[in-house]
C-alpha cells in the first residue's frame, strides 16, 4: 500500500495463496514438518513456480517495481537459492525482511490475525489456534536467522523486532530500501479505527467559492459539528478495542472552518492541527466562485477538467491533486504510526487522498472519487485490507 502510494507499482506473490489455489487449503501442520518429503517437494516446486510468475511481472517492462515474495524463507539454503535466482535476472535487487518477535502479547495478537486466513476460516477457533502453533513449531525446527556472512557478506536485509520496536538494516542503500525500512519503523498491528470527515458546511461553500480562506459554518454545519462529537463519544464508549486503540486523537486542518468543525470534539479529546490537511490551494482563483471560474476562464477550466490529477491552479501557491498527494505523505505515515484511534477533519481533496491510500485506489483515480458530504467514513485497517463503513448525519443521529 505504502510503496504503491509513493510511486512504485507493488504486487504480493504469496506462496500460501498459491498453495490454496492448488487445492491444499486447510492442510494441517504435518504438511510443513521436516519428515514430510511429499510436502517438502510440493513446497519447493511452488517456490519455483511463484518465482517465475514474480520475475515475469517484474521484467514485463522497464518501470521500477516492487515484488513482495511472501514465503517462509527461514533457512540459509532457501535464501541461497533465492539469491542465485535473483543474480540471473537483470536489474534486480533482492532485500530480505526478517520479522523477529518474542513479545508474548504481540505473538498472541498475531496468531489471532493468522486465524482469519483461508486455511482456518472453516475451522473452530481453538482447533485452528492449536494447529497454527504446531505449524510454527515445525518451522522453528529448521529456522535459521539471517547472518551477515550470507551471500559472501553481501546479503541485504532488514530485521524487524517486535513489529517496529527495533529495526536493523544491512547493505540497504538507495531510496527504495530506505523507504521500506522507514515504513517498517512506523507500523503496528494494534487494533484501532480511523474516522475521516470533511469539514462541516460553510457559508462560502454554499456560495460555491474555490477554497475561500476565512470560512464560517452555516447553522447546518454547526449542527454537524455537534453530531460527530456525540457520535464519536458514543463509539468510544461502545468500541470493542482494548489498549491504545480505545483512546482518540483528533487531527484537523488550520483554517477557521476546521476549528469550528472540531469545536465540540476538542472539548472531549486531544487535538493536533496542521496545514497539511488544508484544501487544495486555488492559486489566483482562491475565493472565486466555480461558476465565475468556468465562465470567465473557459480555457483554464477546460484544462482542469481534462486532467484534474496534474492540473495546477495558476498563481502563487496553486496546487494540483498530485501536489496534495505528495503533501499528505507525512499524514499517511502518522496514520500508520498512531496506535490511538483517530478522527481526521480535513477538506475534500485531502479526504480523497487519504481514502484512496487505505482503499488501495490508484493515484490516477483520486480526483474522480465520490465521497458524500456531512458523512463520517470509518476505516479499520487489517492485515488483509481495510474495512469501511459510512455514517451519514441521519445515521449518526439515530444512534442517540
GROMACS .gro file of C-alpha atoms in nm, residues 26 111-112 114-133:
model
   23
   26UNK     CA    1  -0.661  -2.616   0.522
  111UNK     CA    2  -0.183  -1.557   1.598
  112UNK     CA    3  -0.540  -1.425   1.615
  114UNK     CA    4  -0.349  -1.552   1.123
  115UNK     CA    5  -0.667  -1.739   1.207
  116UNK     CA    6  -0.853  -1.510   0.966
  117UNK     CA    7  -0.679  -1.652   0.658
  118UNK     CA    8  -0.834  -1.912   0.428
  119UNK     CA    9  -0.662  -2.209   0.593
  120UNK     CA   10  -0.864  -2.163   0.912
  121UNK     CA   11  -1.187  -1.987   0.818
  122UNK     CA   12  -1.398  -2.303   0.843
  123UNK     CA   13  -1.220  -2.444   1.150
  124UNK     CA   14  -1.322  -2.390   1.514
  125UNK     CA   15  -1.100  -2.120   1.660
  126UNK     CA   16  -0.943  -2.329   1.937
  127UNK     CA   17  -0.862  -2.609   1.695
  128UNK     CA   18  -0.725  -2.361   1.441
  129UNK     CA   19  -0.504  -2.193   1.702
  130UNK     CA   20  -0.366  -2.526   1.817
  131UNK     CA   21  -0.285  -2.631   1.460
  132UNK     CA   22  -0.119  -2.299   1.380
  133UNK     CA   23   0.102  -2.322   1.690
   0.00000   0.00000   0.00000
